[in-house]
Amino acid sequence: MPGLKRGTLVIIGGAEDKTADMRILKIVYRLSGGDNGTVAVVTTATNSPYEAEKEYNDIFKNLGSKAVYGINISNRAQADDQRLIKQIRECDCIFFVGGDQLRISSILGGTEFHKAVLESLNNGKVIAGTSAGASMMSQVMVVEGRDDEAPRKCTLKMAPGMGLLQGVIIDQHFNQRGRIGRLLAAVAQNPGVIGIGIDEDTAAIVNSELNLKVAGSGVVTVVDGRDITFTNTSEQYAEEPLAITNVKIHVFPEGYGFNLVTKQGIIQKDEK
Amino acid sequence: MPGLKRGTLVIIGGAEDKTADMRILKIVYRLSGGDNGTVAVVTTATNSPYEAEKEYNDIFKNLGSKAVYGINISNRAQADDQRLIKQIRECDCIFFVGGDQLRISSILGGTEFHKAVLESLNNGKVIAGTSAGASMMSQVMVVEGRDDEAPRKCTLKMAPGMGLLQGVIIDQHFNQRGRIGRLLAAVAQNPGVIGIGIDEDTAAIVNSELNLKVAGSGVVTVVDGRDITFTNTSEQYAEEPLAITNVKIHVFPEGYGFNLVTKQGIIQKDEK
C-alpha cells in the first residue's frame, strides 16, 4: 500500500463540532503542531469559499495556531500558481473543507497543487478533510449514490479521487444518512477494497503505519469484503437490488481502531 | 427452533405497494389460497383501525379472496371474545397491519387470540404482518431506537414480541430509515440471535423448513453475530457508541434467501 510514508490523514465524516468541545478540530490543531503550527484551509470544494475560510480561520486562530492561510483555488490555472504551491509546502497541515468532491478532483487533480499535497503527506505533514474533503482522499471515491436505500448494483457513481490513501473507499455522513447500502454496493464491485464509513463529528486518523484510529462522537464502520462468497454485482440490470453474502463489518467508536495492513481491529481503548 | 411447524410467515418491511403491481400483497393472497382463501385483517396496531380495515379489505377482495374479515381488537377483553377467536381459526391468513408494535403485544400478548394465532401457524396457516405487524413476530422486538444514527449500546428499547419466529430479531423500514446501527446494537447484545432487517415493499417469507425467501423491490439484510470477536456492549455507559468486530452481513434481494437453521444464504435465484 504505497503512497503514504510519514504523514497523517485526518478523515472527518462531516459536521464536526465547531462551537462546543471541538474534539476533532482540536486534534487537527494539535497534530499540526499546536501553537507553532500553520494550517492551510483549502476551500475548493465549496461554492462559499470565503465563508468557509473565515469559519475555519477563526476556529484555528482561536485554538492557537500560529498562522492560517485561506487557499481559495476555484480553477485549474490557479492550481498551478507557484505562490500558492510555496505557501502550501510551508504549512504543517492542509485542511480541505466540505462541499462537492468532484470540484476537488476536477479542479485540483493532476495539478502542481495536487503534487504538493502528496509531497507534503510524504514529508510527514497532516492532511485533513471533512465531508467532500474526506471522500476525495481515496483513489476511487463515491460521487453520488442514494441515501437511506437498499443497496443496488450500479446506481452509485464513482470517480477517481486524489489518492492519498490506497486500497480503501471512504464514505461520510455515514449512519446519519443511512449509507451502508451504497458502501456495500461499492465493496461488492471490488471486495479487495476496504470500505470506510465515517459518521458526522467523527474522524478516522490514519498514521504512517496505516493504523486507523477513531475520534469523535460517532463511529467508523469498516466493511471488509474479502470473504464475500457470492454477489450478483456482475449481472446485468443496474437497478436490480444487490445480493451479497458474507461481508464482514466492524464498528469502532473513539479510542478503537483498525489496521489497514493486517485488516484487524485495534480494540485496546486508549485515552488521549 | 421450536414454535413453527407447518405454517408460513410473510414478514413485510412496511410500505408495501398497494396500488400498482402489489407484488407482496398478491403473494399473501396466493399463499392464503387465492380465490378460495379467507383473510383476517387485524388492526390492533393502528389508531385508525377502520381506515386500515377498509384499505386491506378492498385490496384482498379486488385480488379475489373469498372473504375478508376485519378484526378490530383494541383492548384485552375483546382479545378473549370467543366469536372473534372462532373467526380467526377459520381463516387461511391472519394479516397484521402496521402501527405500534407495543399495541399488538400489550393488547394481544397472552390472550386467547394470541394462542389462536400460534395454533393457526402450527396448523399450516399463513401469518402475515407489515411494519409493526412484522416486528412483533420475533420473541424480542425492537420498540424504539434511533434511525440514521451510529449504533449506541443501549439506546434501543426492546420488548417481548409475539414469538412466532424464534432466534431472530426483526427490524423493518430498514434501509429507508437507516436502521443498520440499531440492528447491530441489538445483535451485539446477544450474538446468538440473527438480525433480520427488511426493507419497505419487501417481504421475508419463512416456510415450514425455516427457509427465508425474499420478495419485493428492496432487500433483506441478515446480521449474523456468531463470529463477533469483541464488543463493548457489556460496558457501562449506555450512550457510548458501540464497538463491534467481525459481524457477518448478508444482503438478499428477491429470489434469494437464507436458511435460519443452517444460517447459510440461498443464492439460487428462482422465479415464481
mmCIF file of N, CA and C in Angstrom, chain A residues 19-130:
data_model
loop_
_atom_site.group_PDB
_atom_site.id
_atom_site.type_symbol
_atom_site.label_atom_id
_atom_site.label_comp_id
_atom_site.label_asym_id
_atom_site.label_seq_id
_atom_site.Cartn_x
_atom_site.Cartn_y
_atom_site.Cartn_z
ATOM 1 N N THR A 19 -18.325 24.538 17.738
ATOM 2 C CA THR A 19 -18.648 25.563 18.732
ATOM 3 C C THR A 19 -18.487 25.085 20.172
ATOM 4 N N ALA A 20 -18.688 23.814 20.431
ATOM 5 C CA ALA A 20 -18.633 23.353 21.820
ATOM 6 C C ALA A 20 -17.260 22.749 22.123
ATOM 7 N N ASP A 21 -17.154 21.422 22.200
ATOM 8 C CA ASP A 21 -15.853 20.853 22.598
ATOM 9 C C ASP A 21 -14.869 20.768 21.424
ATOM 10 N N MET A 22 -15.334 20.881 20.210
ATOM 11 C CA MET A 22 -14.461 20.869 19.018
ATOM 12 C C MET A 22 -13.421 19.751 19.067
ATOM 13 N N ARG A 23 -13.867 18.588 19.505
ATOM 14 C CA ARG A 23 -12.985 17.413 19.670
ATOM 15 C C ARG A 23 -12.090 17.166 18.440
ATOM 16 N N ILE A 24 -12.697 17.137 17.287
ATOM 17 C CA ILE A 24 -11.964 16.771 16.071
ATOM 18 C C ILE A 24 -11.010 17.886 15.661
ATOM 19 N N LEU A 25 -11.525 19.119 15.660
ATOM 20 C CA LEU A 25 -10.691 20.224 15.182
ATOM 21 C C LEU A 25 -9.528 20.496 16.137
ATOM 22 N N LYS A 26 -9.730 20.223 17.425
ATOM 23 C CA LYS A 26 -8.604 20.325 18.365
ATOM 24 C C LYS A 26 -7.530 19.289 18.056
ATOM 25 N N ILE A 27 -7.950 18.104 17.614
ATOM 26 C CA ILE A 27 -6.967 17.080 17.234
ATOM 27 C C ILE A 27 -6.168 17.556 16.021
ATOM 28 N N VAL A 28 -6.869 18.141 15.038
ATOM 29 C CA VAL A 28 -6.179 18.680 13.855
ATOM 30 C C VAL A 28 -5.171 19.745 14.289
ATOM 31 N N TYR A 29 -5.629 20.623 15.153
ATOM 32 C CA TYR A 29 -4.746 21.690 15.675
ATOM 33 C C TYR A 29 -3.512 21.095 16.374
ATOM 34 N N ARG A 30 -3.725 20.120 17.226
ATOM 35 C CA ARG A 30 -2.594 19.529 17.961
ATOM 36 C C ARG A 30 -1.637 18.794 17.028
ATOM 37 N N LEU A 31 -2.222 17.956 16.123
ATOM 38 C CA LEU A 31 -1.365 17.196 15.199
ATOM 39 C C LEU A 31 -0.564 18.126 14.290
ATOM 40 N N SER A 32 -1.097 19.328 14.048
ATOM 41 C CA SER A 32 -0.423 20.291 13.160
ATOM 42 C C SER A 32 0.675 21.067 13.872
ATOM 43 N N GLY A 33 0.883 20.774 15.129
ATOM 44 C CA GLY A 33 1.949 21.472 15.847
ATOM 45 C C GLY A 33 1.446 22.458 16.891
ATOM 46 N N GLY A 34 0.151 22.459 17.133
ATOM 47 C CA GLY A 34 -0.412 23.324 18.175
ATOM 48 C C GLY A 34 -0.117 24.783 17.912
ATOM 49 N N ASP A 35 0.367 25.473 18.917
ATOM 50 C CA ASP A 35 0.605 26.920 18.807
ATOM 51 C C ASP A 35 1.699 27.267 17.812
ATOM 52 N N ASN A 36 2.519 26.285 17.437
ATOM 53 C CA ASN A 36 3.565 26.538 16.451
ATOM 54 C C ASN A 36 3.151 26.151 15.034
ATOM 55 N N GLY A 37 1.920 25.656 14.899
ATOM 56 C CA GLY A 37 1.516 25.093 13.614
ATOM 57 C C GLY A 37 0.872 26.101 12.685
ATOM 58 N N THR A 38 1.054 25.878 11.390
ATOM 59 C CA THR A 38 0.348 26.674 10.386
ATOM 60 C C THR A 38 -0.577 25.749 9.604
ATOM 61 N N VAL A 39 -1.770 26.271 9.335
ATOM 62 C CA VAL A 39 -2.811 25.476 8.678
ATOM 63 C C VAL A 39 -3.233 26.182 7.396
ATOM 64 N N ALA A 40 -3.288 25.420 6.301
ATOM 65 C CA ALA A 40 -3.852 25.943 5.059
ATOM 66 C C ALA A 40 -5.272 25.407 4.927
ATOM 67 N N VAL A 41 -6.221 26.304 4.731
ATOM 68 C CA VAL A 41 -7.621 25.903 4.573
ATOM 69 C C VAL A 41 -7.969 25.972 3.087
ATOM 70 N N VAL A 42 -8.188 24.812 2.477
ATOM 71 C CA VAL A 42 -8.460 24.741 1.047
ATOM 72 C C VAL A 42 -9.967 24.699 0.846
ATOM 73 N N THR A 43 -10.504 25.700 0.158
ATOM 74 C CA THR A 43 -11.959 25.851 0.059
ATOM 75 C C THR A 43 -12.505 25.436 -1.301
ATOM 76 N N THR A 44 -11.694 24.727 -2.070
ATOM 77 C CA THR A 44 -12.076 24.389 -3.448
ATOM 78 C C THR A 44 -13.415 23.666 -3.550
ATOM 79 N N ALA A 45 -13.756 22.839 -2.564
ATOM 80 C CA ALA A 45 -14.980 22.036 -2.664
ATOM 81 C C ALA A 45 -16.258 22.853 -2.575
ATOM 82 N N THR A 46 -16.179 24.035 -2.003
ATOM 83 C CA THR A 46 -17.421 24.756 -1.689
ATOM 84 C C THR A 46 -17.677 25.923 -2.622
ATOM 85 N N ASN A 47 -18.944 26.249 -2.761
ATOM 86 C CA ASN A 47 -19.339 27.444 -3.519
ATOM 87 C C ASN A 47 -19.344 28.699 -2.655
ATOM 88 N N SER A 48 -19.073 28.517 -1.368
ATOM 89 C CA SER A 48 -18.998 29.681 -0.463
ATOM 90 C C SER A 48 -17.616 29.715 0.165
ATOM 91 N N PRO A 49 -16.562 29.919 -0.661
ATOM 92 C CA PRO A 49 -15.196 29.756 -0.156
ATOM 93 C C PRO A 49 -14.836 30.753 0.947
ATOM 94 N N TYR A 50 -15.341 31.977 0.849
ATOM 95 C CA TYR A 50 -14.889 32.969 1.821
ATOM 96 C C TYR A 50 -15.537 32.751 3.184
ATOM 97 N N GLU A 51 -16.812 32.304 3.182
ATOM 98 C CA GLU A 51 -17.462 31.956 4.443
ATOM 99 C C GLU A 51 -16.723 30.788 5.102
ATOM 100 N N ALA A 52 -16.385 29.781 4.299
ATOM 101 C CA ALA A 52 -15.711 28.600 4.845
ATOM 102 C C ALA A 52 -14.324 28.969 5.367
ATOM 103 N N GLU A 53 -13.603 29.788 4.590
ATOM 104 C CA GLU A 53 -12.269 30.205 5.024
ATOM 105 C C GLU A 53 -12.351 30.953 6.346
ATOM 106 N N LYS A 54 -13.307 31.882 6.438
ATOM 107 C CA LYS A 54 -13.425 32.668 7.664
ATOM 108 C C LYS A 54 -13.749 31.769 8.858
ATOM 109 N N GLU A 55 -14.675 30.834 8.651
ATOM 110 C CA GLU A 55 -15.094 29.955 9.747
ATOM 111 C C GLU A 55 -13.896 29.170 10.301
ATOM 112 N N TYR A 56 -13.157 28.506 9.417
ATOM 113 C CA TYR A 56 -12.043 27.681 9.899
ATOM 114 C C TYR A 56 -10.861 28.538 10.348
ATOM 115 N N ASN A 57 -10.681 29.687 9.682
ATOM 116 C CA ASN A 57 -9.630 30.608 10.117
ATOM 117 C C ASN A 57 -9.862 31.020 11.579
ATOM 118 N N ASP A 58 -11.094 31.409 11.880
ATOM 119 C CA ASP A 58 -11.421 31.830 13.246
ATOM 120 C C ASP A 58 -11.197 30.689 14.239
ATOM 121 N N ILE A 59 -11.625 29.498 13.848
ATOM 122 C CA ILE A 59 -11.504 28.349 14.764
ATOM 123 C C ILE A 59 -10.034 28.053 15.060
ATOM 124 N N PHE A 60 -9.227 27.911 14.023
ATOM 125 C CA PHE A 60 -7.824 27.521 14.275
ATOM 126 C C PHE A 60 -7.047 28.652 14.954
ATOM 127 N N LYS A 61 -7.358 29.895 14.602
ATOM 128 C CA LYS A 61 -6.729 31.040 15.280
ATOM 129 C C LYS A 61 -7.090 31.043 16.762
ATOM 130 N N ASN A 62 -8.400 30.830 17.041
ATOM 131 C CA ASN A 62 -8.830 30.819 18.444
ATOM 132 C C ASN A 62 -8.214 29.666 19.220
ATOM 133 N N LEU A 63 -8.037 28.529 18.541
ATOM 134 C CA LEU A 63 -7.400 27.400 19.227
ATOM 135 C C LEU A 63 -5.934 27.716 19.504
ATOM 136 N N GLY A 64 -5.320 28.559 18.658
ATOM 137 C CA GLY A 64 -3.946 28.967 18.941
ATOM 138 C C GLY A 64 -2.956 28.764 17.815
ATOM 139 N N SER A 65 -3.419 28.286 16.664
ATOM 140 C CA SER A 65 -2.491 28.062 15.550
ATOM 141 C C SER A 65 -1.730 29.345 15.226
ATOM 142 N N LYS A 66 -0.452 29.181 14.865
ATOM 143 C CA LYS A 66 0.389 30.349 14.604
ATOM 144 C C LYS A 66 -0.121 31.138 13.396
ATOM 145 N N ALA A 67 -0.491 30.404 12.347
ATOM 146 C CA ALA A 67 -0.993 31.084 11.149
ATOM 147 C C ALA A 67 -1.989 30.188 10.439
ATOM 148 N N VAL A 68 -2.968 30.824 9.800
ATOM 149 C CA VAL A 68 -3.949 30.102 8.985
ATOM 150 C C VAL A 68 -4.027 30.808 7.636
ATOM 151 N N TYR A 69 -3.860 30.052 6.570
ATOM 152 C CA TYR A 69 -3.940 30.625 5.223
ATOM 153 C C TYR A 69 -5.166 30.087 4.510
ATOM 154 N N GLY A 70 -5.931 30.951 3.905
ATOM 155 C CA GLY A 70 -7.030 30.509 3.057
ATOM 156 C C GLY A 70 -6.541 30.272 1.642
ATOM 157 N N ILE A 71 -6.802 29.099 1.122
ATOM 158 C CA ILE A 71 -6.374 28.765 -0.243
ATOM 159 C C ILE A 71 -7.642 28.584 -1.061
ATOM 160 N N ASN A 72 -8.009 29.662 -1.767
ATOM 161 C CA ASN A 72 -9.300 29.658 -2.459
ATOM 162 C C ASN A 72 -9.126 29.378 -3.950
ATOM 163 N N ILE A 73 -8.679 28.188 -4.250
ATOM 164 C CA ILE A 73 -8.493 27.821 -5.661
ATOM 165 C C ILE A 73 -9.829 27.404 -6.250
ATOM 166 N N SER A 74 -10.228 28.072 -7.348
ATOM 167 C CA SER A 74 -11.511 27.710 -7.947
ATOM 168 C C SER A 74 -11.397 27.370 -9.427
ATOM 169 N N ASN A 75 -10.166 27.301 -9.936
ATOM 170 C CA ASN A 75 -9.997 26.809 -11.317
ATOM 171 C C ASN A 75 -8.600 26.206 -11.463
ATOM 172 N N ARG A 76 -8.387 25.466 -12.552
ATOM 173 C CA ARG A 76 -7.157 24.703 -12.691
ATOM 174 C C ARG A 76 -5.932 25.605 -12.861
ATOM 175 N N ALA A 77 -6.099 26.758 -13.461
ATOM 176 C CA ALA A 77 -4.951 27.656 -13.638
ATOM 177 C C ALA A 77 -4.389 28.069 -12.269
ATOM 178 N N GLN A 78 -5.280 28.410 -11.356
ATOM 179 C CA GLN A 78 -4.836 28.806 -10.007
ATOM 180 C C GLN A 78 -4.085 27.662 -9.317
ATOM 181 N N ALA A 79 -4.453 26.445 -9.672
ATOM 182 C CA ALA A 79 -3.860 25.285 -9.006
ATOM 183 C C ALA A 79 -2.417 25.042 -9.432
ATOM 184 N N ASP A 80 -1.942 25.808 -10.382
ATOM 185 C CA ASP A 80 -0.524 25.744 -10.745
ATOM 186 C C ASP A 80 0.230 27.010 -10.318
ATOM 187 N N ASP A 81 -0.425 27.885 -9.591
ATOM 188 C CA ASP A 81 0.166 29.156 -9.126
ATOM 189 C C ASP A 81 1.298 28.878 -8.126
ATOM 190 N N GLN A 82 2.513 29.276 -8.520
ATOM 191 C CA GLN A 82 3.679 28.916 -7.711
ATOM 192 C C GLN A 82 3.664 29.543 -6.316
ATOM 193 N N ARG A 83 3.036 30.720 -6.217
ATOM 194 C CA ARG A 83 2.968 31.368 -4.907
ATOM 195 C C ARG A 83 2.148 30.506 -3.939
ATOM 196 N N LEU A 84 0.995 29.987 -4.455
ATOM 197 C CA LEU A 84 0.146 29.138 -3.609
ATOM 198 C C LEU A 84 0.841 27.817 -3.266
ATOM 199 N N ILE A 85 1.536 27.258 -4.265
ATOM 200 C CA ILE A 85 2.239 25.989 -4.056
ATOM 201 C C ILE A 85 3.274 26.153 -2.943
ATOM 202 N N LYS A 86 3.998 27.270 -2.992
ATOM 203 C CA LYS A 86 5.023 27.536 -1.986
ATOM 204 C C LYS A 86 4.379 27.651 -0.596
ATOM 205 N N GLN A 87 3.244 28.353 -0.565
ATOM 206 C CA GLN A 87 2.555 28.541 0.707
ATOM 207 C C GLN A 87 2.117 27.187 1.299
ATOM 208 N N ILE A 88 1.582 26.339 0.430
ATOM 209 C CA ILE A 88 1.141 25.008 0.852
ATOM 210 C C ILE A 88 2.314 24.202 1.402
ATOM 211 N N ARG A 89 3.439 24.258 0.712
ATOM 212 C CA ARG A 89 4.585 23.451 1.126
ATOM 213 C C ARG A 89 5.091 23.853 2.506
ATOM 214 N N GLU A 90 4.829 25.095 2.886
ATOM 215 C CA GLU A 90 5.333 25.578 4.179
ATOM 216 C C GLU A 90 4.384 25.301 5.335
ATOM 217 N N CYS A 91 3.188 24.832 5.012
ATOM 218 C CA CYS A 91 2.197 24.605 6.076
ATOM 219 C C CYS A 91 2.400 23.243 6.737
ATOM 220 N N ASP A 92 1.989 23.174 8.011
ATOM 221 C CA ASP A 92 2.058 21.896 8.723
ATOM 222 C C ASP A 92 0.832 21.035 8.453
ATOM 223 N N CYS A 93 -0.245 21.694 8.057
ATOM 224 C CA CYS A 93 -1.496 20.959 7.832
ATOM 225 C C CYS A 93 -2.234 21.572 6.659
ATOM 226 N N ILE A 94 -2.749 20.720 5.788
ATOM 227 C CA ILE A 94 -3.615 21.176 4.702
ATOM 228 C C ILE A 94 -5.003 20.645 5.006
ATOM 229 N N PHE A 95 -5.946 21.567 5.192
ATOM 230 C CA PHE A 95 -7.298 21.191 5.605
ATOM 231 C C PHE A 95 -8.275 21.455 4.464
ATOM 232 N N PHE A 96 -8.957 20.409 4.011
ATOM 233 C CA PHE A 96 -9.930 20.532 2.914
ATOM 234 C C PHE A 96 -11.334 20.642 3.492
ATOM 235 N N VAL A 97 -12.022 21.737 3.195
ATOM 236 C CA VAL A 97 -13.386 21.909 3.687
ATOM 237 C C VAL A 97 -14.345 21.061 2.840
ATOM 238 N N GLY A 98 -15.584 20.963 3.298
ATOM 239 C CA GLY A 98 -16.587 20.159 2.606
ATOM 240 C C GLY A 98 -17.225 20.882 1.437
ATOM 241 N N GLY A 99 -18.063 20.174 0.729
ATOM 242 C CA GLY A 99 -18.737 20.719 -0.447
ATOM 243 C C GLY A 99 -18.972 19.584 -1.432
ATOM 244 N N ASP A 100 -18.364 19.723 -2.600
ATOM 245 C CA ASP A 100 -18.571 18.753 -3.675
ATOM 246 C C ASP A 100 -17.216 18.121 -4.012
ATOM 247 N N GLN A 101 -17.106 16.809 -3.812
ATOM 248 C CA GLN A 101 -15.799 16.178 -4.018
ATOM 249 C C GLN A 101 -15.349 16.219 -5.482
ATOM 250 N N LEU A 102 -16.332 16.330 -6.400
ATOM 251 C CA LEU A 102 -15.950 16.431 -7.817
ATOM 252 C C LEU A 102 -15.295 17.773 -8.122
ATOM 253 N N ARG A 103 -15.626 18.802 -7.349
ATOM 254 C CA ARG A 103 -14.910 20.069 -7.522
ATOM 255 C C ARG A 103 -13.430 19.898 -7.133
ATOM 256 N N ILE A 104 -13.189 19.187 -6.041
ATOM 257 C CA ILE A 104 -11.792 18.977 -5.627
ATOM 258 C C ILE A 104 -11.024 18.223 -6.709
ATOM 259 N N SER A 105 -11.601 17.084 -7.140
ATOM 260 C CA SER A 105 -10.845 16.248 -8.081
ATOM 261 C C SER A 105 -10.746 16.896 -9.454
ATOM 262 N N SER A 106 -11.787 17.579 -9.896
ATOM 263 C CA SER A 106 -11.755 18.145 -11.255
ATOM 264 C C SER A 106 -10.903 19.409 -11.322
ATOM 265 N N ILE A 107 -10.827 20.150 -10.246
ATOM 266 C CA ILE A 107 -10.033 21.387 -10.260
ATOM 267 C C ILE A 107 -8.575 21.128 -9.857
ATOM 268 N N LEU A 108 -8.378 20.227 -8.877
ATOM 269 C CA LEU A 108 -7.014 20.030 -8.363
ATOM 270 C C LEU A 108 -6.303 18.791 -8.918
ATOM 271 N N GLY A 109 -7.061 17.835 -9.430
ATOM 272 C CA GLY A 109 -6.464 16.561 -9.859
ATOM 273 C C GLY A 109 -5.373 16.743 -10.897
ATOM 274 N N GLY A 110 -4.181 16.218 -10.617
ATOM 275 C CA GLY A 110 -3.083 16.259 -11.578
ATOM 276 C C GLY A 110 -2.358 17.579 -11.672
ATOM 277 N N THR A 111 -2.730 18.563 -10.879
ATOM 278 C CA THR A 111 -2.065 19.881 -10.918
ATOM 279 C C THR A 111 -0.824 19.890 -10.021
ATOM 280 N N GLU A 112 -0.071 20.986 -10.107
ATOM 281 C CA GLU A 112 1.074 21.169 -9.204
ATOM 282 C C GLU A 112 0.607 21.168 -7.749
ATOM 283 N N PHE A 113 -0.552 21.730 -7.539
ATOM 284 C CA PHE A 113 -1.103 21.755 -6.182
ATOM 285 C C PHE A 113 -1.310 20.334 -5.658
ATOM 286 N N HIS A 114 -1.884 19.471 -6.500
ATOM 287 C CA HIS A 114 -2.110 18.072 -6.129
ATOM 288 C C HIS A 114 -0.787 17.402 -5.766
ATOM 289 N N LYS A 115 0.224 17.639 -6.618
ATOM 290 C CA LYS A 115 1.557 17.066 -6.327
ATOM 291 C C LYS A 115 2.090 17.561 -4.994
ATOM 292 N N ALA A 116 1.881 18.853 -4.732
ATOM 293 C CA ALA A 116 2.386 19.429 -3.479
ATOM 294 C C ALA A 116 1.694 18.801 -2.268
ATOM 295 N N VAL A 117 0.415 18.492 -2.423
ATOM 296 C CA VAL A 117 -0.320 17.857 -1.317
ATOM 297 C C VAL A 117 0.251 16.463 -1.042
ATOM 298 N N LEU A 118 0.455 15.690 -2.123
ATOM 299 C CA LEU A 118 1.010 14.339 -1.953
ATOM 300 C C LEU A 118 2.412 14.412 -1.345
ATOM 301 N N GLU A 119 3.228 15.366 -1.792
ATOM 302 C CA GLU A 119 4.571 15.521 -1.237
ATOM 303 C C GLU A 119 4.538 15.919 0.233
ATOM 304 N N SER A 120 3.629 16.818 0.560
ATOM 305 C CA SER A 120 3.503 17.221 1.963
ATOM 306 C C SER A 120 3.182 16.017 2.835
ATOM 307 N N LEU A 121 2.257 15.189 2.358
ATOM 308 C CA LEU A 121 1.907 13.983 3.111
ATOM 309 C C LEU A 121 3.133 13.099 3.277
ATOM 310 N N ASN A 122 3.874 12.921 2.181
ATOM 311 C CA ASN A 122 5.053 12.061 2.238
ATOM 312 C C ASN A 122 6.188 12.667 3.052
ATOM 313 N N ASN A 123 6.100 13.962 3.304
ATOM 314 C CA ASN A 123 7.099 14.611 4.159
ATOM 315 C C ASN A 123 6.649 14.737 5.601
ATOM 316 N N GLY A 124 5.589 14.034 5.957
ATOM 317 C CA GLY A 124 5.205 13.981 7.365
ATOM 318 C C GLY A 124 4.168 14.993 7.796
ATOM 319 N N LYS A 125 3.604 15.722 6.851
ATOM 320 C CA LYS A 125 2.599 16.720 7.214
ATOM 321 C C LYS A 125 1.241 16.062 7.483
ATOM 322 N N VAL A 126 0.327 16.895 7.961
ATOM 323 C CA VAL A 126 -1.041 16.441 8.226
ATOM 324 C C VAL A 126 -1.935 16.891 7.080
ATOM 325 N N ILE A 127 -2.686 15.950 6.521
ATOM 326 C CA ILE A 127 -3.707 16.315 5.538
ATOM 327 C C ILE A 127 -5.049 15.961 6.170
ATOM 328 N N ALA A 128 -5.889 16.966 6.343
ATOM 329 C CA ALA A 128 -7.203 16.759 6.940
ATOM 330 C C ALA A 128 -8.271 17.155 5.944
ATOM 331 N N GLY A 129 -9.440 16.540 6.077
ATOM 332 C CA GLY A 129 -10.540 16.905 5.196
ATOM 333 C C GLY A 129 -11.845 16.467 5.811
ATOM 334 N N THR A 130 -12.888 17.248 5.570
ATOM 335 C CA THR A 130 -14.194 16.918 6.130
ATOM 336 C C THR A 130 -15.210 16.767 5.009
#
